[in-house]
Amino acid sequence: MKWNARWRDRADAALAAPHHPLVERVGKGPGRALDLAGGAGRNGAWLAANGWDVTVCDGSAEGLALAARRGLATCHRDLEALGLPHGPWDVIVCVDYLQRDLFPRFRDVIAPGGRVIFSQPTVTNLERNARPSRRFLLEDGELAGLVGDAMVEHLVEGWNEGRYEAHAVFRP
Ligand SMILES: C[S@@+](CC[C@H](N)C(=O)[O-])C[C@H]1O[C@@H](n2cnc3c(N)ncnc32)[C@H](O)[C@@H]1O
């Protein structure tokens, strides 16, 4: 997959990348946390440092090799082909990965009372940033519909560190 070359070429930058600030809404562990499409594990690393038992799941072996260098457990999986990895997960973090058909499936793998933390740019992001390209972006206002009838703790859209993102924290 194309992400293997990207993670290989940017290994040093990936390992130095800060976590997404939304992840801090998770708070302290313990519990089982899934960093979904977590790549090199920048968000998983924050979770592990805050007491969570973290698995980084991704389709890129090169990304996961970097996550493993951080000491994180990994799960190599094509999410489009296979769907979500079996839980139960107390927390699922999904940052900068959009696969709409996963939303109705979160409740199958989340532990009772568990939460999903989700962030993705919307089309408004194109006003200032050429990437991600259009096909990877949410429509403005779309995330509320994807979250559906989940118990929503936090749902906002806006500019965040130069990117226009939709954020959600919800209990599926
Ligand atoms: C923009 S990166 C985000 C990585 C990480 N969530 C972060 O915030 O740093 C998107 C990630 O999605 C992964 N990915 C793309 N398609 C995938 C698929 N079908 N199955 C699993 N992972 C996939 C890529 O390998 C890449 O690591």
mmCIF file with all atom_site columns, C-alpha atoms and ligand atoms in Angstrom:
data_model
loop_
_atom_site.group_PDB
_atom_site.id
_atom_site.type_symbol
_atom_site.label_atom_id
_atom_site.label_alt_id
_atom_site.label_comp_id
_atom_site.label_asym_id
_atom_site.label_entity_id
_atom_site.label_seq_id
_atom_site.pdbx_PDB_ins_code
_atom_site.Cartn_x
_atom_site.Cartn_y
_atom_site.Cartn_z
_atom_site.occupancy
_atom_site.B_iso_or_equiv
_atom_site.pdbx_formal_charge
_atom_site.auth_seq_id
_atom_site.auth_comp_id
_atom_site.auth_asym_id
_atom_site.auth_atom_id
_atom_site.pdbx_PDB_model_num
ATOM   1   C CA  . MET A 1 1   ? 0.000   0.000  0.000  1.00 0.00 ? 1   MET A CA  1
ATOM   2   C CA  . LYS A 1 2   ? 1.108   3.585  -0.650 1.00 0.00 ? 2   LYS A CA  1
ATOM   3   C CA  . TRP A 1 3   ? 1.413   4.292  3.061  1.00 0.00 ? 3   TRP A CA  1
ATOM   4   C CA  . ASN A 1 4   ? 4.361   1.924  3.389  1.00 0.00 ? 4   ASN A CA  1
ATOM   5   C CA  . ALA A 1 5   ? 6.572   4.226  1.326  1.00 0.00 ? 5   ALA A CA  1
ATOM   6   C CA  . ARG A 1 6   ? 5.264   7.292  3.158  1.00 0.00 ? 6   ARG A CA  1
ATOM   7   C CA  . TRP A 1 7   ? 6.021   5.910  6.601  1.00 0.00 ? 7   TRP A CA  1
ATOM   8   C CA  . ARG A 1 8   ? 9.428   4.601  5.455  1.00 0.00 ? 8   ARG A CA  1
ATOM   9   C CA  . ASP A 1 9   ? 10.396  7.962  3.938  1.00 0.00 ? 9   ASP A CA  1
ATOM   10  C CA  . ARG A 1 10  ? 9.191   9.978  6.937  1.00 0.00 ? 10  ARG A CA  1
ATOM   11  C CA  . ALA A 1 11  ? 10.216  7.705  9.769  1.00 0.00 ? 11  ALA A CA  1
ATOM   12  C CA  . ASP A 1 12  ? 12.100  10.294 11.802 1.00 0.00 ? 12  ASP A CA  1
ATOM   13  C CA  . ALA A 1 13  ? 9.369   12.915 11.428 1.00 0.00 ? 13  ALA A CA  1
ATOM   14  C CA  . ALA A 1 14  ? 6.670   10.342 12.226 1.00 0.00 ? 14  ALA A CA  1
ATOM   15  C CA  . LEU A 1 15  ? 8.380   9.321  15.444 1.00 0.00 ? 15  LEU A CA  1
ATOM   16  C CA  . ALA A 1 16  ? 8.744   12.974 16.445 1.00 0.00 ? 16  ALA A CA  1
ATOM   17  C CA  . ALA A 1 17  ? 5.145   13.927 15.567 1.00 0.00 ? 17  ALA A CA  1
ATOM   18  C CA  . PRO A 1 18  ? 3.024   15.102 18.493 1.00 0.00 ? 18  PRO A CA  1
ATOM   19  C CA  . HIS A 1 19  ? -0.271  13.406 19.344 1.00 0.00 ? 19  HIS A CA  1
ATOM   20  C CA  . HIS A 1 20  ? -3.536  14.988 18.246 1.00 0.00 ? 20  HIS A CA  1
ATOM   21  C CA  . PRO A 1 21  ? -4.841  17.168 21.114 1.00 0.00 ? 21  PRO A CA  1
ATOM   22  C CA  . LEU A 1 22  ? -8.320  15.612 20.915 1.00 0.00 ? 22  LEU A CA  1
ATOM   23  C CA  . VAL A 1 23  ? -6.853  12.371 22.266 1.00 0.00 ? 23  VAL A CA  1
ATOM   24  C CA  . GLU A 1 24  ? -6.365  14.039 25.633 1.00 0.00 ? 24  GLU A CA  1
ATOM   25  C CA  . ARG A 1 25  ? -10.141 13.851 26.128 1.00 0.00 ? 25  ARG A CA  1
ATOM   26  C CA  . VAL A 1 26  ? -9.621  10.146 26.785 1.00 0.00 ? 26  VAL A CA  1
ATOM   27  C CA  . GLY A 1 27  ? -7.926  10.896 30.085 1.00 0.00 ? 27  GLY A CA  1
ATOM   28  C CA  . LYS A 1 28  ? -6.064  8.326  32.134 1.00 0.00 ? 28  LYS A CA  1
ATOM   29  C CA  . GLY A 1 29  ? -6.259  4.530  31.887 1.00 0.00 ? 29  GLY A CA  1
ATOM   30  C CA  . PRO A 1 30  ? -6.276  1.705  32.739 1.00 0.00 ? 30  PRO A CA  1
ATOM   31  C CA  . GLY A 1 31  ? -8.140  -0.084 29.987 1.00 0.00 ? 31  GLY A CA  1
ATOM   32  C CA  . ARG A 1 32  ? -7.743  -1.451 26.485 1.00 0.00 ? 32  ARG A CA  1
ATOM   33  C CA  . ALA A 1 33  ? -7.258  1.199  23.826 1.00 0.00 ? 33  ALA A CA  1
ATOM   34  C CA  . LEU A 1 34  ? -7.285  0.764  20.055 1.00 0.00 ? 34  LEU A CA  1
ATOM   35  C CA  . ASP A 1 35  ? -5.435  3.297  17.905 1.00 0.00 ? 35  ASP A CA  1
ATOM   36  C CA  . LEU A 1 36  ? -7.366  2.658  14.703 1.00 0.00 ? 36  LEU A CA  1
ATOM   37  C CA  . ALA A 1 37  ? -5.451  3.251  11.459 1.00 0.00 ? 37  ALA A CA  1
ATOM   38  C CA  . GLY A 1 38  ? -2.889  4.485  13.908 1.00 0.00 ? 38  GLY A CA  1
ATOM   39  C CA  . GLY A 1 39  ? 0.103   4.445  11.545 1.00 0.00 ? 39  GLY A CA  1
ATOM   40  C CA  . ALA A 1 40  ? 3.308   5.113  13.458 1.00 0.00 ? 40  ALA A CA  1
ATOM   41  C CA  . GLY A 1 41  ? 1.367   5.365  16.717 1.00 0.00 ? 41  GLY A CA  1
ATOM   42  C CA  . ARG A 1 42  ? 1.721   9.037  17.664 1.00 0.00 ? 42  ARG A CA  1
ATOM   43  C CA  . ASN A 1 43  ? -1.671  8.911  19.411 1.00 0.00 ? 43  ASN A CA  1
ATOM   44  C CA  . GLY A 1 44  ? -1.134  5.424  20.778 1.00 0.00 ? 44  GLY A CA  1
ATOM   45  C CA  . ALA A 1 45  ? 2.088   6.612  22.382 1.00 0.00 ? 45  ALA A CA  1
ATOM   46  C CA  . TRP A 1 46  ? 0.189   9.297  24.301 1.00 0.00 ? 46  TRP A CA  1
ATOM   47  C CA  . LEU A 1 47  ? -2.389  6.744  25.429 1.00 0.00 ? 47  LEU A CA  1
ATOM   48  C CA  . ALA A 1 48  ? 0.295   4.320  26.611 1.00 0.00 ? 48  ALA A CA  1
ATOM   49  C CA  . ALA A 1 49  ? 2.028   7.106  28.519 1.00 0.00 ? 49  ALA A CA  1
ATOM   50  C CA  . ASN A 1 50  ? -1.293  7.745  30.252 1.00 0.00 ? 50  ASN A CA  1
ATOM   51  C CA  . GLY A 1 51  ? -1.898  4.248  31.492 1.00 0.00 ? 51  GLY A CA  1
ATOM   52  C CA  . TRP A 1 52  ? -3.716  2.562  28.610 1.00 0.00 ? 52  TRP A CA  1
ATOM   53  C CA  . ASP A 1 53  ? -2.942  -0.874 27.221 1.00 0.00 ? 53  ASP A CA  1
ATOM   54  C CA  . VAL A 1 54  ? -2.634  0.134  23.555 1.00 0.00 ? 54  VAL A CA  1
ATOM   55  C CA  . THR A 1 55  ? -2.871  -1.737 20.268 1.00 0.00 ? 55  THR A CA  1
ATOM   56  C CA  . VAL A 1 56  ? -2.124  0.139  17.067 1.00 0.00 ? 56  VAL A CA  1
ATOM   57  C CA  . CYS A 1 57  ? -4.050  -1.306 14.133 1.00 0.00 ? 57  CYS A CA  1
ATOM   58  C CA  . ASP A 1 58  ? -3.092  -0.332 10.593 1.00 0.00 ? 58  ASP A CA  1
ATOM   59  C CA  . GLY A 1 59  ? -2.738  -1.700 7.078  1.00 0.00 ? 59  GLY A CA  1
ATOM   60  C CA  . SER A 1 60  ? 0.835   -0.471 6.703  1.00 0.00 ? 60  SER A CA  1
ATOM   61  C CA  . ALA A 1 61  ? 3.545   -2.774 7.979  1.00 0.00 ? 61  ALA A CA  1
ATOM   62  C CA  . GLU A 1 62  ? 6.029   0.111  7.782  1.00 0.00 ? 62  GLU A CA  1
ATOM   63  C CA  . GLY A 1 63  ? 3.842   2.305  9.965  1.00 0.00 ? 63  GLY A CA  1
ATOM   64  C CA  . LEU A 1 64  ? 3.405   -0.506 12.464 1.00 0.00 ? 64  LEU A CA  1
ATOM   65  C CA  . ALA A 1 65  ? 7.162   -1.103 12.568 1.00 0.00 ? 65  ALA A CA  1
ATOM   66  C CA  . LEU A 1 66  ? 7.507   2.473  13.822 1.00 0.00 ? 66  LEU A CA  1
ATOM   67  C CA  . ALA A 1 67  ? 4.712   1.943  16.351 1.00 0.00 ? 67  ALA A CA  1
ATOM   68  C CA  . ALA A 1 68  ? 6.500   -1.182 17.577 1.00 0.00 ? 68  ALA A CA  1
ATOM   69  C CA  . ARG A 1 69  ? 9.678   0.877  18.041 1.00 0.00 ? 69  ARG A CA  1
ATOM   70  C CA  . ARG A 1 70  ? 7.661   2.944  20.507 1.00 0.00 ? 70  ARG A CA  1
ATOM   71  C CA  . GLY A 1 71  ? 6.907   -0.239 22.440 1.00 0.00 ? 71  GLY A CA  1
ATOM   72  C CA  . LEU A 1 72  ? 3.278   -0.457 21.301 1.00 0.00 ? 72  LEU A CA  1
ATOM   73  C CA  . ALA A 1 73  ? 1.453   -3.669 20.423 1.00 0.00 ? 73  ALA A CA  1
ATOM   74  C CA  . THR A 1 74  ? 0.411   -3.834 16.778 1.00 0.00 ? 74  THR A CA  1
ATOM   75  C CA  . CYS A 1 75  ? -2.281  -5.425 14.640 1.00 0.00 ? 75  CYS A CA  1
ATOM   76  C CA  . HIS A 1 76  ? -1.722  -5.574 10.872 1.00 0.00 ? 76  HIS A CA  1
ATOM   77  C CA  . ARG A 1 77  ? -5.132  -5.381 9.249  1.00 0.00 ? 77  ARG A CA  1
ATOM   78  C CA  . ASP A 1 78  ? -6.794  -4.079 6.112  1.00 0.00 ? 78  ASP A CA  1
ATOM   79  C CA  . LEU A 1 79  ? -9.791  -2.335 7.646  1.00 0.00 ? 79  LEU A CA  1
ATOM   80  C CA  . GLU A 1 80  ? -11.629 -1.979 4.348  1.00 0.00 ? 80  GLU A CA  1
ATOM   81  C CA  . ALA A 1 81  ? -11.441 -5.698 3.709  1.00 0.00 ? 81  ALA A CA  1
ATOM   82  C CA  . LEU A 1 82  ? -11.810 -7.034 7.252  1.00 0.00 ? 82  LEU A CA  1
ATOM   83  C CA  . GLY A 1 83  ? -13.505 -4.348 9.314  1.00 0.00 ? 83  GLY A CA  1
ATOM   84  C CA  . LEU A 1 84  ? -12.750 -3.590 12.938 1.00 0.00 ? 84  LEU A CA  1
ATOM   85  C CA  . PRO A 1 85  ? -10.523 -5.865 15.053 1.00 0.00 ? 85  PRO A CA  1
ATOM   86  C CA  . HIS A 1 86  ? -12.299 -7.803 17.794 1.00 0.00 ? 86  HIS A CA  1
ATOM   87  C CA  . GLY A 1 87  ? -12.617 -6.050 21.146 1.00 0.00 ? 87  GLY A CA  1
ATOM   88  C CA  . PRO A 1 88  ? -13.798 -5.313 23.600 1.00 0.00 ? 88  PRO A CA  1
ATOM   89  C CA  . TRP A 1 89  ? -12.015 -1.943 23.540 1.00 0.00 ? 89  TRP A CA  1
ATOM   90  C CA  . ASP A 1 90  ? -12.529 0.624  26.271 1.00 0.00 ? 90  ASP A CA  1
ATOM   91  C CA  . VAL A 1 91  ? -11.368 3.371  23.938 1.00 0.00 ? 91  VAL A CA  1
ATOM   92  C CA  . ILE A 1 92  ? -11.078 3.577  20.162 1.00 0.00 ? 92  ILE A CA  1
ATOM   93  C CA  . VAL A 1 93  ? -9.106  6.511  18.767 1.00 0.00 ? 93  VAL A CA  1
ATOM   94  C CA  . CYS A 1 94  ? -9.457  7.219  15.065 1.00 0.00 ? 94  CYS A CA  1
ATOM   95  C CA  . VAL A 1 95  ? -7.585  10.278 13.794 1.00 0.00 ? 95  VAL A CA  1
ATOM   96  C CA  . ASP A 1 96  ? -7.174  11.183 10.126 1.00 0.00 ? 96  ASP A CA  1
ATOM   97  C CA  . TYR A 1 97  ? -8.734  8.018  8.755  1.00 0.00 ? 97  TYR A CA  1
ATOM   98  C CA  . LEU A 1 98  ? -12.192 8.049  7.183  1.00 0.00 ? 98  LEU A CA  1
ATOM   99  C CA  . GLN A 1 99  ? -14.057 4.818  6.517  1.00 0.00 ? 99  GLN A CA  1
ATOM   100 C CA  . ARG A 1 100 ? -17.731 5.595  6.844  1.00 0.00 ? 100 ARG A CA  1
ATOM   101 C CA  . ASP A 1 101 ? -18.961 2.004  7.067  1.00 0.00 ? 101 ASP A CA  1
ATOM   102 C CA  . LEU A 1 102 ? -17.103 1.510  10.348 1.00 0.00 ? 102 LEU A CA  1
ATOM   103 C CA  . PHE A 1 103 ? -19.412 3.818  12.295 1.00 0.00 ? 103 PHE A CA  1
ATOM   104 C CA  . PRO A 1 104 ? -22.326 1.372  12.677 1.00 0.00 ? 104 PRO A CA  1
ATOM   105 C CA  . ARG A 1 105 ? -19.840 -1.346 13.643 1.00 0.00 ? 105 ARG A CA  1
ATOM   106 C CA  . PHE A 1 106 ? -18.175 0.422  16.590 1.00 0.00 ? 106 PHE A CA  1
ATOM   107 C CA  . ARG A 1 107 ? -20.859 -0.866 18.986 1.00 0.00 ? 107 ARG A CA  1
ATOM   108 C CA  . ASP A 1 108 ? -19.884 -4.454 18.076 1.00 0.00 ? 108 ASP A CA  1
ATOM   109 C CA  . VAL A 1 109 ? -16.370 -4.063 19.470 1.00 0.00 ? 109 VAL A CA  1
ATOM   110 C CA  . ILE A 1 110 ? -16.618 -1.368 22.143 1.00 0.00 ? 110 ILE A CA  1
ATOM   111 C CA  . ALA A 1 111 ? -16.726 -2.354 25.829 1.00 0.00 ? 111 ALA A CA  1
ATOM   112 C CA  . PRO A 1 112 ? -19.781 -1.289 27.876 1.00 0.00 ? 112 PRO A CA  1
ATOM   113 C CA  . GLY A 1 113 ? -19.399 2.432  28.526 1.00 0.00 ? 113 GLY A CA  1
ATOM   114 C CA  . GLY A 1 114 ? -16.459 2.682  26.123 1.00 0.00 ? 114 GLY A CA  1
ATOM   115 C CA  . ARG A 1 115 ? -15.810 5.713  23.960 1.00 0.00 ? 115 ARG A CA  1
ATOM   116 C CA  . VAL A 1 116 ? -14.771 6.522  20.392 1.00 0.00 ? 116 VAL A CA  1
ATOM   117 C CA  . ILE A 1 117 ? -12.589 9.573  19.761 1.00 0.00 ? 117 ILE A CA  1
ATOM   118 C CA  . PHE A 1 118 ? -12.716 10.654 16.125 1.00 0.00 ? 118 PHE A CA  1
ATOM   119 C CA  . SER A 1 119 ? -11.154 13.506 14.148 1.00 0.00 ? 119 SER A CA  1
ATOM   120 C CA  . GLN A 1 120 ? -11.173 14.140 10.405 1.00 0.00 ? 120 GLN A CA  1
ATOM   121 C CA  . PRO A 1 121 ? -10.901 17.275 8.243  1.00 0.00 ? 121 PRO A CA  1
ATOM   122 C CA  . THR A 1 122 ? -13.971 18.399 6.325  1.00 0.00 ? 122 THR A CA  1
ATOM   123 C CA  . VAL A 1 123 ? -14.207 19.967 2.861  1.00 0.00 ? 123 VAL A CA  1
ATOM   124 C CA  . THR A 1 124 ? -13.742 23.445 4.370  1.00 0.00 ? 124 THR A CA  1
ATOM   125 C CA  . ASN A 1 125 ? -10.157 22.419 5.039  1.00 0.00 ? 125 ASN A CA  1
ATOM   126 C CA  . LEU A 1 126 ? -9.511  22.837 1.283  1.00 0.00 ? 126 LEU A CA  1
ATOM   127 C CA  . GLU A 1 127 ? -9.768  26.612 1.746  1.00 0.00 ? 127 GLU A CA  1
ATOM   128 C CA  . ARG A 1 128 ? -6.296  26.567 3.303  1.00 0.00 ? 128 ARG A CA  1
ATOM   129 C CA  . ASN A 1 129 ? -4.849  23.109 2.603  1.00 0.00 ? 129 ASN A CA  1
ATOM   130 C CA  . ALA A 1 130 ? -4.637  21.105 -0.629 1.00 0.00 ? 130 ALA A CA  1
ATOM   131 C CA  . ARG A 1 131 ? -4.380  17.830 1.302  1.00 0.00 ? 131 ARG A CA  1
ATOM   132 C CA  . PRO A 1 132 ? -6.091  15.613 2.227  1.00 0.00 ? 132 PRO A CA  1
ATOM   133 C CA  . SER A 1 133 ? -7.752  15.654 -1.188 1.00 0.00 ? 133 SER A CA  1
ATOM   134 C CA  . ARG A 1 134 ? -11.527 15.899 -1.558 1.00 0.00 ? 134 ARG A CA  1
ATOM   135 C CA  . ARG A 1 135 ? -12.273 12.180 -1.500 1.00 0.00 ? 135 ARG A CA  1
ATOM   136 C CA  . PHE A 1 136 ? -10.753 11.781 1.965  1.00 0.00 ? 136 PHE A CA  1
ATOM   137 C CA  . LEU A 1 137 ? -12.763 14.606 3.527  1.00 0.00 ? 137 LEU A CA  1
ATOM   138 C CA  . LEU A 1 138 ? -16.042 14.694 5.414  1.00 0.00 ? 138 LEU A CA  1
ATOM   139 C CA  . GLU A 1 139 ? -18.755 17.015 4.213  1.00 0.00 ? 139 GLU A CA  1
ATOM   140 C CA  . ASP A 1 140 ? -19.374 19.903 6.582  1.00 0.00 ? 140 ASP A CA  1
ATOM   141 C CA  . GLY A 1 141 ? -21.904 18.728 9.158  1.00 0.00 ? 141 GLY A CA  1
ATOM   142 C CA  . GLU A 1 142 ? -21.657 15.100 8.071  1.00 0.00 ? 142 GLU A CA  1
ATOM   143 C CA  . LEU A 1 143 ? -20.097 13.700 11.235 1.00 0.00 ? 143 LEU A CA  1
ATOM   144 C CA  . ALA A 1 144 ? -23.274 14.131 13.299 1.00 0.00 ? 144 ALA A CA  1
ATOM   145 C CA  . GLY A 1 145 ? -25.093 11.796 10.941 1.00 0.00 ? 145 GLY A CA  1
ATOM   146 C CA  . LEU A 1 146 ? -22.310 9.202  11.040 1.00 0.00 ? 146 LEU A CA  1
ATOM   147 C CA  . VAL A 1 147 ? -22.363 9.202  14.834 1.00 0.00 ? 147 VAL A CA  1
ATOM   148 C CA  . GLY A 1 148 ? -26.106 8.574  14.617 1.00 0.00 ? 148 GLY A CA  1
ATOM   149 C CA  . ASP A 1 149 ? -27.905 7.718  17.838 1.00 0.00 ? 149 ASP A CA  1
ATOM   150 C CA  . ALA A 1 150 ? -24.751 7.244  19.906 1.00 0.00 ? 150 ALA A CA  1
ATOM   151 C CA  . MET A 1 151 ? -24.412 9.104  23.200 1.00 0.00 ? 151 MET A CA  1
ATOM   152 C CA  . VAL A 1 152 ? -22.437 12.179 22.163 1.00 0.00 ? 152 VAL A CA  1
ATOM   153 C CA  . GLU A 1 153 ? -20.076 13.833 24.649 1.00 0.00 ? 153 GLU A CA  1
ATOM   154 C CA  . HIS A 1 154 ? -18.422 16.240 22.230 1.00 0.00 ? 154 HIS A CA  1
ATOM   155 C CA  . LEU A 1 155 ? -19.147 17.172 18.612 1.00 0.00 ? 155 LEU A CA  1
ATOM   156 C CA  . VAL A 1 156 ? -17.607 20.243 17.005 1.00 0.00 ? 156 VAL A CA  1
ATOM   157 C CA  . GLU A 1 157 ? -16.223 21.501 13.722 1.00 0.00 ? 157 GLU A CA  1
ATOM   158 C CA  . GLY A 1 158 ? -13.708 24.277 13.360 1.00 0.00 ? 158 GLY A CA  1
ATOM   159 C CA  . TRP A 1 159 ? -10.166 25.402 12.676 1.00 0.00 ? 159 TRP A CA  1
ATOM   160 C CA  . ASN A 1 160 ? -7.642  23.552 14.782 1.00 0.00 ? 160 ASN A CA  1
ATOM   161 C CA  . GLU A 1 161 ? -3.932  24.295 14.354 1.00 0.00 ? 161 GLU A CA  1
ATOM   162 C CA  . GLY A 1 162 ? -4.462  25.384 10.718 1.00 0.00 ? 162 GLY A CA  1
ATOM   163 C CA  . ARG A 1 163 ? -6.793  22.553 9.727  1.00 0.00 ? 163 ARG A CA  1
ATOM   164 C CA  . TYR A 1 164 ? -10.587 22.571 9.599  1.00 0.00 ? 164 TYR A CA  1
ATOM   165 C CA  . GLU A 1 165 ? -11.637 19.404 11.417 1.00 0.00 ? 165 GLU A CA  1
ATOM   166 C CA  . ALA A 1 166 ? -14.740 17.665 12.689 1.00 0.00 ? 166 ALA A CA  1
ATOM   167 C CA  . HIS A 1 167 ? -14.258 16.165 16.142 1.00 0.00 ? 167 HIS A CA  1
ATOM   168 C CA  . ALA A 1 168 ? -16.442 13.703 18.001 1.00 0.00 ? 168 ALA A CA  1
ATOM   169 C CA  . VAL A 1 169 ? -16.285 11.859 21.307 1.00 0.00 ? 169 VAL A CA  1
ATOM   170 C CA  . PHE A 1 170 ? -19.163 9.414  21.662 1.00 0.00 ? 170 PHE A CA  1
ATOM   171 C CA  . ARG A 1 171 ? -20.350 6.207  23.311 1.00 0.00 ? 171 ARG A CA  1
ATOM   172 C CA  . PRO A 1 172 ? -21.602 3.883  20.548 1.00 0.00 ? 172 PRO A CA  1
HETATM 173 C C1  . LIG B 2 .   ? -3.252  9.961  7.608  1.00 0.00 ? 1   LIG B C1  1
HETATM 174 S S1  . LIG B 2 .   ? -2.616  8.457  8.327  1.00 0.00 ? 1   LIG B S1  1
HETATM 175 C C2  . LIG B 2 .   ? -3.129  8.667  9.996  1.00 0.00 ? 1   LIG B C2  1
HETATM 176 C C3  . LIG B 2 .   ? -2.308  7.858  10.953 1.00 0.00 ? 1   LIG B C3  1
HETATM 177 C C4  . LIG B 2 .   ? -2.630  8.105  12.441 1.00 0.00 ? 1   LIG B C4  1
HETATM 178 N N1  . LIG B 2 .   ? -4.024  7.889  12.737 1.00 0.00 ? 1   LIG B N1  1
HETATM 179 C C5  . LIG B 2 .   ? -2.207  9.471  12.891 1.00 0.00 ? 1   LIG B C5  1
HETATM 180 O O1  . LIG B 2 .   ? -3.061  10.268 13.300 1.00 0.00 ? 1   LIG B O1  1
HETATM 181 O O2  . LIG B 2 .   ? -1.005  9.751  12.841 1.00 0.00 ? 1   LIG B O2  1
HETATM 182 C C6  . LIG B 2 .   ? -3.772  7.239  7.699  1.00 0.00 ? 1   LIG B C6  1
HETATM 183 C C7  . LIG B 2 .   ? -3.425  5.809  8.098  1.00 0.00 ? 1   LIG B C7  1
HETATM 184 O O3  . LIG B 2 .   ? -4.466  4.959  7.616  1.00 0.00 ? 1   LIG B O3  1
HETATM 185 C C8  . LIG B 2 .   ? -3.878  3.736  7.218  1.00 0.00 ? 1   LIG B C8  1
HETATM 186 N N2  . LIG B 2 .   ? -4.784  3.057  6.291  1.00 0.00 ? 1   LIG B N2  1
HETATM 187 C C9  . LIG B 2 .   ? -5.205  3.495  5.092  1.00 0.00 ? 1   LIG B C9  1
HETATM 188 N N3  . LIG B 2 .   ? -6.037  2.596  4.522  1.00 0.00 ? 1   LIG B N3  1
HETATM 189 C C10 . LIG B 2 .   ? -6.135  1.567  5.413  1.00 0.00 ? 1   LIG B C10 1
HETATM 190 C C11 . LIG B 2 .   ? -6.847  0.336  5.429  1.00 0.00 ? 1   LIG B C11 1
HETATM 191 N N4  . LIG B 2 .   ? -7.645  -0.025 4.412  1.00 0.00 ? 1   LIG B N4  1
HETATM 192 N N5  . LIG B 2 .   ? -6.717  -0.484 6.480  1.00 0.00 ? 1   LIG B N5  1
HETATM 193 C C12 . LIG B 2 .   ? -5.932  -0.133 7.530  1.00 0.00 ? 1   LIG B C12 1
HETATM 194 N N6  . LIG B 2 .   ? -5.228  1.020  7.589  1.00 0.00 ? 1   LIG B N6  1
HETATM 195 C C13 . LIG B 2 .   ? -5.332  1.857  6.527  1.00 0.00 ? 1   LIG B C13 1
HETATM 196 C C14 . LIG B 2 .   ? -2.560  4.132  6.598  1.00 0.00 ? 1   LIG B C14 1
HETATM 197 O O4  . LIG B 2 .   ? -1.646  3.063  6.539  1.00 0.00 ? 1   LIG B O4  1
HETATM 198 C C15 . LIG B 2 .   ? -2.116  5.270  7.513  1.00 0.00 ? 1   LIG B C15 1
HETATM 199 O O5  . LIG B 2 .   ? -1.284  4.786  8.539  1.00 0.00 ? 1   LIG B O5  1
#
